[in-house]
Amino acid sequence: MKRILPLILALVAGMAQADSNSDYRAGSDFAHQIKGQGSSSIQGFKPQESIPGYNANPDETKYYGGVTAGGDGGLKNDGTTEWATGETGKTITESFMNKPKDILSPDAPFIQTGRDVVNRADSIVGNTGQQCSAQEISRSEYTNYTCERDLQVEQYCTRTARMELQGVPHGKPGRWSMK
């Protein structure tokens, strides 16, 4: 039995190697068949045939000056001009100007919920814990605000001027500067 066991193991190992060799050969043959197909797909790619509206030299290339270029290549000026004169910019501006005012009512559900929390504070929190103590609140103040425009648009379109009066004693003429 001791002599037969090594012989059986050698035969099984030989058969396993034959299987792995044939698998390797099949994989290698497949790789040789498809060799170069990926790179030829990239090299032969014609974007104008695959991408609708493709343009190899679009107008926007003037804004890109390379990785080390500074500035925006005039993008900001062109954008501002388009905003002021183009249809899209005019439409957006009109929508800001003509939209109805946002009116918040003191009876709105979220304000009423806040008032309910104030009224039920003792039952919600109770007088529990070391940091909690009963406090008397004398009043709640509600202020009505009306939002007419998007703040970002107002800030973008606003310029700020500041005037300083330098080194002038009270009541004497001085030098003015505007910044």
PDB file of C-alpha atoms in Angstrom:
ATOM      1  CA  MET A   1       0.000   0.000   0.000  1.00  0.00           C
ATOM      2  CA  LYS A   2       2.838   2.342   0.813  1.00  0.00           C
ATOM      3  CA  ARG A   3       4.278   1.795  -2.681  1.00  0.00           C
ATOM      4  CA  ILE A   4       0.968   2.286  -4.488  1.00  0.00           C
ATOM      5  CA  LEU A   5       0.043   5.575  -2.749  1.00  0.00           C
ATOM      6  CA  PRO A   6       2.912   7.631  -4.261  1.00  0.00           C
ATOM      7  CA  LEU A   7       2.115   6.203  -7.694  1.00  0.00           C
ATOM      8  CA  ILE A   8      -1.560   7.210  -7.401  1.00  0.00           C
ATOM      9  CA  LEU A   9      -0.602  10.719  -6.225  1.00  0.00           C
ATOM     10  CA  ALA A  10       1.795  11.144  -9.174  1.00  0.00           C
ATOM     11  CA  LEU A  11      -0.918  10.139 -11.668  1.00  0.00           C
ATOM     12  CA  VAL A  12      -3.498  12.513 -10.129  1.00  0.00           C
ATOM     13  CA  ALA A  13      -0.998  15.410 -10.116  1.00  0.00           C
ATOM     14  CA  GLY A  14      -0.137  14.754 -13.759  1.00  0.00           C
ATOM     15  CA  MET A  15      -3.804  14.825 -14.755  1.00  0.00           C
ATOM     16  CA  ALA A  16      -4.366  18.065 -12.819  1.00  0.00           C
ATOM     17  CA  GLN A  17      -1.393  19.647 -14.553  1.00  0.00           C
ATOM     18  CA  ALA A  18      -2.755  18.556 -17.934  1.00  0.00           C
ATOM     19  CA  ASP A  19      -6.059  20.308 -17.094  1.00  0.00           C
ATOM     20  CA  SER A  20      -4.354  23.525 -15.999  1.00  0.00           C
ATOM     21  CA  ASN A  21      -2.158  23.514 -19.114  1.00  0.00           C
ATOM     22  CA  SER A  22      -5.185  23.193 -21.395  1.00  0.00           C
ATOM     23  CA  ASP A  23      -7.007  25.975 -19.491  1.00  0.00           C
ATOM     24  CA  TYR A  24      -3.962  28.209 -19.783  1.00  0.00           C
ATOM     25  CA  ARG A  25      -3.667  27.456 -23.501  1.00  0.00           C
ATOM     26  CA  ALA A  26      -7.374  28.291 -24.067  1.00  0.00           C
ATOM     27  CA  GLY A  27      -7.022  31.604 -22.203  1.00  0.00           C
ATOM     28  CA  SER A  28      -3.842  32.478 -24.048  1.00  0.00           C
ATOM     29  CA  ASP A  29      -5.429  31.726 -27.428  1.00  0.00           C
ATOM     30  CA  PHE A  30      -8.433  33.916 -26.575  1.00  0.00           C
ATOM     31  CA  ALA A  31      -6.143  36.792 -25.530  1.00  0.00           C
ATOM     32  CA  HIS A  32      -4.246  36.555 -28.820  1.00  0.00           C
ATOM     33  CA  GLN A  33      -7.528  36.688 -30.754  1.00  0.00           C
ATOM     34  CA  ILE A  34      -8.731  39.925 -29.142  1.00  0.00           C
ATOM     35  CA  LYS A  35      -5.291  41.546 -28.871  1.00  0.00           C
ATOM     36  CA  GLY A  36      -5.375  45.202 -29.972  1.00  0.00           C
ATOM     37  CA  GLN A  37      -9.160  45.547 -30.155  1.00  0.00           C
ATOM     38  CA  GLY A  38      -9.320  47.957 -27.197  1.00  0.00           C
ATOM     39  CA  SER A  39      -6.618  50.311 -28.449  1.00  0.00           C
ATOM     40  CA  SER A  40      -7.958  50.215 -32.016  1.00  0.00           C
ATOM     41  CA  SER A  41     -11.389  51.253 -30.666  1.00  0.00           C
ATOM     42  CA  ILE A  42      -9.855  54.294 -29.008  1.00  0.00           C
ATOM     43  CA  GLN A  43      -7.571  55.182 -31.916  1.00  0.00           C
ATOM     44  CA  GLY A  44     -10.369  54.876 -34.454  1.00  0.00           C
ATOM     45  CA  PHE A  45     -12.951  56.763 -32.368  1.00  0.00           C
ATOM     46  CA  LYS A  46     -14.661  59.616 -34.250  1.00  0.00           C
ATOM     47  CA  PRO A  47     -16.526  61.766 -31.697  1.00  0.00           C
ATOM     48  CA  GLN A  48     -18.418  63.720 -34.368  1.00  0.00           C
ATOM     49  CA  GLU A  49     -20.145  60.459 -35.351  1.00  0.00           C
ATOM     50  CA  SER A  50     -20.971  59.402 -31.775  1.00  0.00           C
ATOM     51  CA  ILE A  51     -21.632  62.632 -29.829  1.00  0.00           C
ATOM     52  CA  PRO A  52     -24.506  64.853 -31.023  1.00  0.00           C
ATOM     53  CA  GLY A  53     -23.429  68.483 -31.485  1.00  0.00           C
ATOM     54  CA  TYR A  54     -19.724  67.686 -31.098  1.00  0.00           C
ATOM     55  CA  ASN A  55     -17.367  70.475 -32.137  1.00  0.00           C
ATOM     56  CA  ALA A  56     -13.590  70.004 -32.040  1.00  0.00           C
ATOM     57  CA  ASN A  57     -13.031  73.762 -31.585  1.00  0.00           C
ATOM     58  CA  PRO A  58     -15.954  75.244 -29.624  1.00  0.00           C
ATOM     59  CA  ASP A  59     -16.102  78.971 -28.887  1.00  0.00           C
ATOM     60  CA  GLU A  60     -15.530  78.243 -25.198  1.00  0.00           C
ATOM     61  CA  THR A  61     -11.894  77.181 -25.781  1.00  0.00           C
ATOM     62  CA  LYS A  62     -10.900  80.851 -25.588  1.00  0.00           C
ATOM     63  CA  TYR A  63     -11.584  80.771 -21.828  1.00  0.00           C
ATOM     64  CA  TYR A  64      -9.022  78.041 -21.141  1.00  0.00           C
ATOM     65  CA  GLY A  65      -5.434  79.205 -21.180  1.00  0.00           C
ATOM     66  CA  GLY A  66      -3.864  76.025 -19.885  1.00  0.00           C
ATOM     67  CA  VAL A  67      -3.148  74.608 -16.468  1.00  0.00           C
ATOM     68  CA  THR A  68      -0.780  77.401 -15.430  1.00  0.00           C
ATOM     69  CA  ALA A  69      -2.790  80.287 -16.914  1.00  0.00           C
ATOM     70  CA  GLY A  70      -4.164  82.863 -14.510  1.00  0.00           C
ATOM     71  CA  GLY A  71      -7.438  84.738 -14.717  1.00  0.00           C
ATOM     72  CA  ASP A  72     -10.632  83.599 -16.330  1.00  0.00           C
ATOM     73  CA  GLY A  73      -9.910  84.456 -19.962  1.00  0.00           C
ATOM     74  CA  GLY A  74     -12.792  86.943 -20.068  1.00  0.00           C
ATOM     75  CA  LEU A  75     -15.397  84.448 -18.865  1.00  0.00           C
ATOM     76  CA  LYS A  76     -16.696  86.799 -16.151  1.00  0.00           C
ATOM     77  CA  ASN A  77     -17.126  89.739 -18.531  1.00  0.00           C
ATOM     78  CA  ASP A  78     -18.768  87.605 -21.204  1.00  0.00           C
ATOM     79  CA  GLY A  79     -21.050  86.031 -18.594  1.00  0.00           C
ATOM     80  CA  THR A  80     -22.108  89.422 -17.244  1.00  0.00           C
ATOM     81  CA  THR A  81     -22.779  90.695 -20.764  1.00  0.00           C
ATOM     82  CA  GLU A  82     -24.807  87.603 -21.641  1.00  0.00           C
ATOM     83  CA  TRP A  83     -26.753  87.917 -18.368  1.00  0.00           C
ATOM     84  CA  ALA A  84     -27.657  91.524 -19.190  1.00  0.00           C
ATOM     85  CA  THR A  85     -28.397  91.095 -22.912  1.00  0.00           C
ATOM     86  CA  GLY A  86     -29.229  87.422 -23.501  1.00  0.00           C
ATOM     87  CA  GLU A  87     -32.692  85.885 -23.397  1.00  0.00           C
ATOM     88  CA  THR A  88     -31.865  83.531 -20.517  1.00  0.00           C
ATOM     89  CA  GLY A  89     -30.501  86.313 -18.302  1.00  0.00           C
ATOM     90  CA  LYS A  90     -33.440  88.569 -19.083  1.00  0.00           C
ATOM     91  CA  THR A  91     -35.927  85.799 -18.289  1.00  0.00           C
ATOM     92  CA  ILE A  92     -34.280  85.031 -14.936  1.00  0.00           C
ATOM     93  CA  THR A  93     -34.126  88.716 -14.012  1.00  0.00           C
ATOM     94  CA  GLU A  94     -37.800  89.179 -14.915  1.00  0.00           C
ATOM     95  CA  SER A  95     -38.777  86.186 -12.803  1.00  0.00           C
ATOM     96  CA  PHE A  96     -37.044  87.743  -9.779  1.00  0.00           C
ATOM     97  CA  MET A  97     -38.658  91.111 -10.331  1.00  0.00           C
ATOM     98  CA  ASN A  98     -42.175  89.895 -11.110  1.00  0.00           C
ATOM     99  CA  LYS A  99     -42.619  87.015  -8.718  1.00  0.00           C
ATOM    100  CA  PRO A 100     -45.191  87.496  -5.966  1.00  0.00           C
ATOM    101  CA  LYS A 101     -43.936  88.472  -2.543  1.00  0.00           C
ATOM    102  CA  ASP A 102     -43.410  85.719   0.006  1.00  0.00           C
ATOM    103  CA  ILE A 103     -45.746  86.629   2.844  1.00  0.00           C
ATOM    104  CA  LEU A 104     -45.427  84.791   6.133  1.00  0.00           C
ATOM    105  CA  SER A 105     -48.461  84.771   8.360  1.00  0.00           C
ATOM    106  CA  PRO A 106     -48.147  84.768  12.150  1.00  0.00           C
ATOM    107  CA  ASP A 107     -50.819  82.041  12.009  1.00  0.00           C
ATOM    108  CA  ALA A 108     -48.651  79.777   9.827  1.00  0.00           C
ATOM    109  CA  PRO A 109     -48.494  76.172  11.112  1.00  0.00           C
ATOM    110  CA  PHE A 110     -44.756  76.234  11.865  1.00  0.00           C
ATOM    111  CA  ILE A 111     -45.087  79.426  13.930  1.00  0.00           C
ATOM    112  CA  GLN A 112     -48.094  78.001  15.781  1.00  0.00           C
ATOM    113  CA  THR A 113     -46.084  74.848  16.525  1.00  0.00           C
ATOM    114  CA  GLY A 114     -43.325  77.017  18.014  1.00  0.00           C
ATOM    115  CA  ARG A 115     -45.851  78.797  20.221  1.00  0.00           C
ATOM    116  CA  ASP A 116     -47.248  75.444  21.360  1.00  0.00           C
ATOM    117  CA  VAL A 117     -43.746  74.308  22.362  1.00  0.00           C
ATOM    118  CA  VAL A 118     -43.298  77.478  24.434  1.00  0.00           C
ATOM    119  CA  ASN A 119     -46.668  76.917  26.122  1.00  0.00           C
ATOM    120  CA  ARG A 120     -45.942  73.224  26.845  1.00  0.00           C
ATOM    121  CA  ALA A 121     -42.248  73.612  27.735  1.00  0.00           C
ATOM    122  CA  ASP A 122     -42.709  72.450  31.329  1.00  0.00           C
ATOM    123  CA  SER A 123     -44.481  69.269  30.270  1.00  0.00           C
ATOM    124  CA  ILE A 124     -41.878  68.591  27.542  1.00  0.00           C
ATOM    125  CA  VAL A 125     -38.728  69.155  29.586  1.00  0.00           C
ATOM    126  CA  GLY A 126     -40.083  69.286  33.091  1.00  0.00           C
ATOM    127  CA  ASN A 127     -37.932  70.388  35.954  1.00  0.00           C
ATOM    128  CA  THR A 128     -35.463  67.544  35.540  1.00  0.00           C
ATOM    129  CA  GLY A 129     -31.702  67.420  35.628  1.00  0.00           C
ATOM    130  CA  GLN A 130     -29.147  69.634  37.295  1.00  0.00           C
ATOM    131  CA  GLN A 131     -29.061  72.216  34.505  1.00  0.00           C
ATOM    132  CA  CYS A 132     -32.824  72.676  34.300  1.00  0.00           C
ATOM    133  CA  SER A 133     -34.615  75.293  36.328  1.00  0.00           C
ATOM    134  CA  ALA A 134     -37.995  76.928  35.872  1.00  0.00           C
ATOM    135  CA  GLN A 135     -37.778  80.286  34.098  1.00  0.00           C
ATOM    136  CA  GLU A 136     -40.468  82.880  33.553  1.00  0.00           C
ATOM    137  CA  ILE A 137     -40.626  84.112  29.943  1.00  0.00           C
ATOM    138  CA  SER A 138     -42.166  87.535  29.744  1.00  0.00           C
ATOM    139  CA  ARG A 139     -42.727  87.740  25.980  1.00  0.00           C
ATOM    140  CA  SER A 140     -42.107  86.264  22.551  1.00  0.00           C
ATOM    141  CA  GLU A 141     -41.343  88.650  19.739  1.00  0.00           C
ATOM    142  CA  TYR A 142     -42.451  87.991  16.161  1.00  0.00           C
ATOM    143  CA  THR A 143     -41.294  90.199  13.313  1.00  0.00           C
ATOM    144  CA  ASN A 144     -42.803  90.152   9.837  1.00  0.00           C
ATOM    145  CA  TYR A 145     -40.362  90.249   6.920  1.00  0.00           C
ATOM    146  CA  THR A 146     -41.194  90.265   3.226  1.00  0.00           C
ATOM    147  CA  CYS A 147     -38.715  88.751   0.798  1.00  0.00           C
ATOM    148  CA  GLU A 148     -38.790  90.468  -2.576  1.00  0.00           C
ATOM    149  CA  ARG A 149     -35.621  89.322  -4.336  1.00  0.00           C
ATOM    150  CA  ASP A 150     -32.908  86.736  -4.202  1.00  0.00           C
ATOM    151  CA  LEU A 151     -30.145  88.129  -1.972  1.00  0.00           C
ATOM    152  CA  GLN A 152     -27.384  86.698  -4.155  1.00  0.00           C
ATOM    153  CA  VAL A 153     -28.623  88.666  -7.157  1.00  0.00           C
ATOM    154  CA  GLU A 154     -28.827  91.861  -5.137  1.00  0.00           C
ATOM    155  CA  GLN A 155     -25.341  91.379  -3.734  1.00  0.00           C
ATOM    156  CA  TYR A 156     -23.914  90.610  -7.149  1.00  0.00           C
ATOM    157  CA  CYS A 157     -25.432  93.751  -8.660  1.00  0.00           C
ATOM    158  CA  THR A 158     -24.543  96.098  -5.772  1.00  0.00           C
ATOM    159  CA  ARG A 159     -21.444  98.243  -5.419  1.00  0.00           C
ATOM    160  CA  THR A 160     -20.445  99.632  -2.066  1.00  0.00           C
ATOM    161  CA  ALA A 161     -18.828 103.043  -1.627  1.00  0.00           C
ATOM    162  CA  ARG A 162     -17.229 104.272   1.582  1.00  0.00           C
ATOM    163  CA  MET A 163     -16.169 107.820   2.385  1.00  0.00           C
ATOM    164  CA  GLU A 164     -13.538 108.705   4.951  1.00  0.00           C
ATOM    165  CA  LEU A 165     -12.564 111.994   6.458  1.00  0.00           C
ATOM    166  CA  GLN A 166      -8.916 111.852   7.479  1.00  0.00           C
ATOM    167  CA  GLY A 167      -7.095 113.965  10.054  1.00  0.00           C
ATOM    168  CA  VAL A 168      -9.521 116.863  10.240  1.00  0.00           C
ATOM    169  CA  PRO A 169     -10.210 118.652  13.517  1.00  0.00           C
ATOM    170  CA  HIS A 170     -13.859 119.358  14.298  1.00  0.00           C
ATOM    171  CA  GLY A 171     -15.263 122.296  12.316  1.00  0.00           C
ATOM    172  CA  LYS A 172     -12.286 122.718   9.937  1.00  0.00           C
ATOM    173  CA  PRO A 173     -12.125 121.965   6.196  1.00  0.00           C
ATOM    174  CA  GLY A 174     -10.416 118.713   5.360  1.00  0.00           C
ATOM    175  CA  ARG A 175      -9.460 116.248   2.685  1.00  0.00           C
ATOM    176  CA  TRP A 176     -12.061 113.736   1.475  1.00  0.00           C
ATOM    177  CA  SER A 177     -11.296 110.426  -0.122  1.00  0.00           C
ATOM    178  CA  MET A 178     -13.691 107.970  -1.677  1.00  0.00           C
ATOM    179  CA  LYS A 179     -12.946 104.252  -1.722  1.00  0.00           C
TER     180      LYS A 179
END
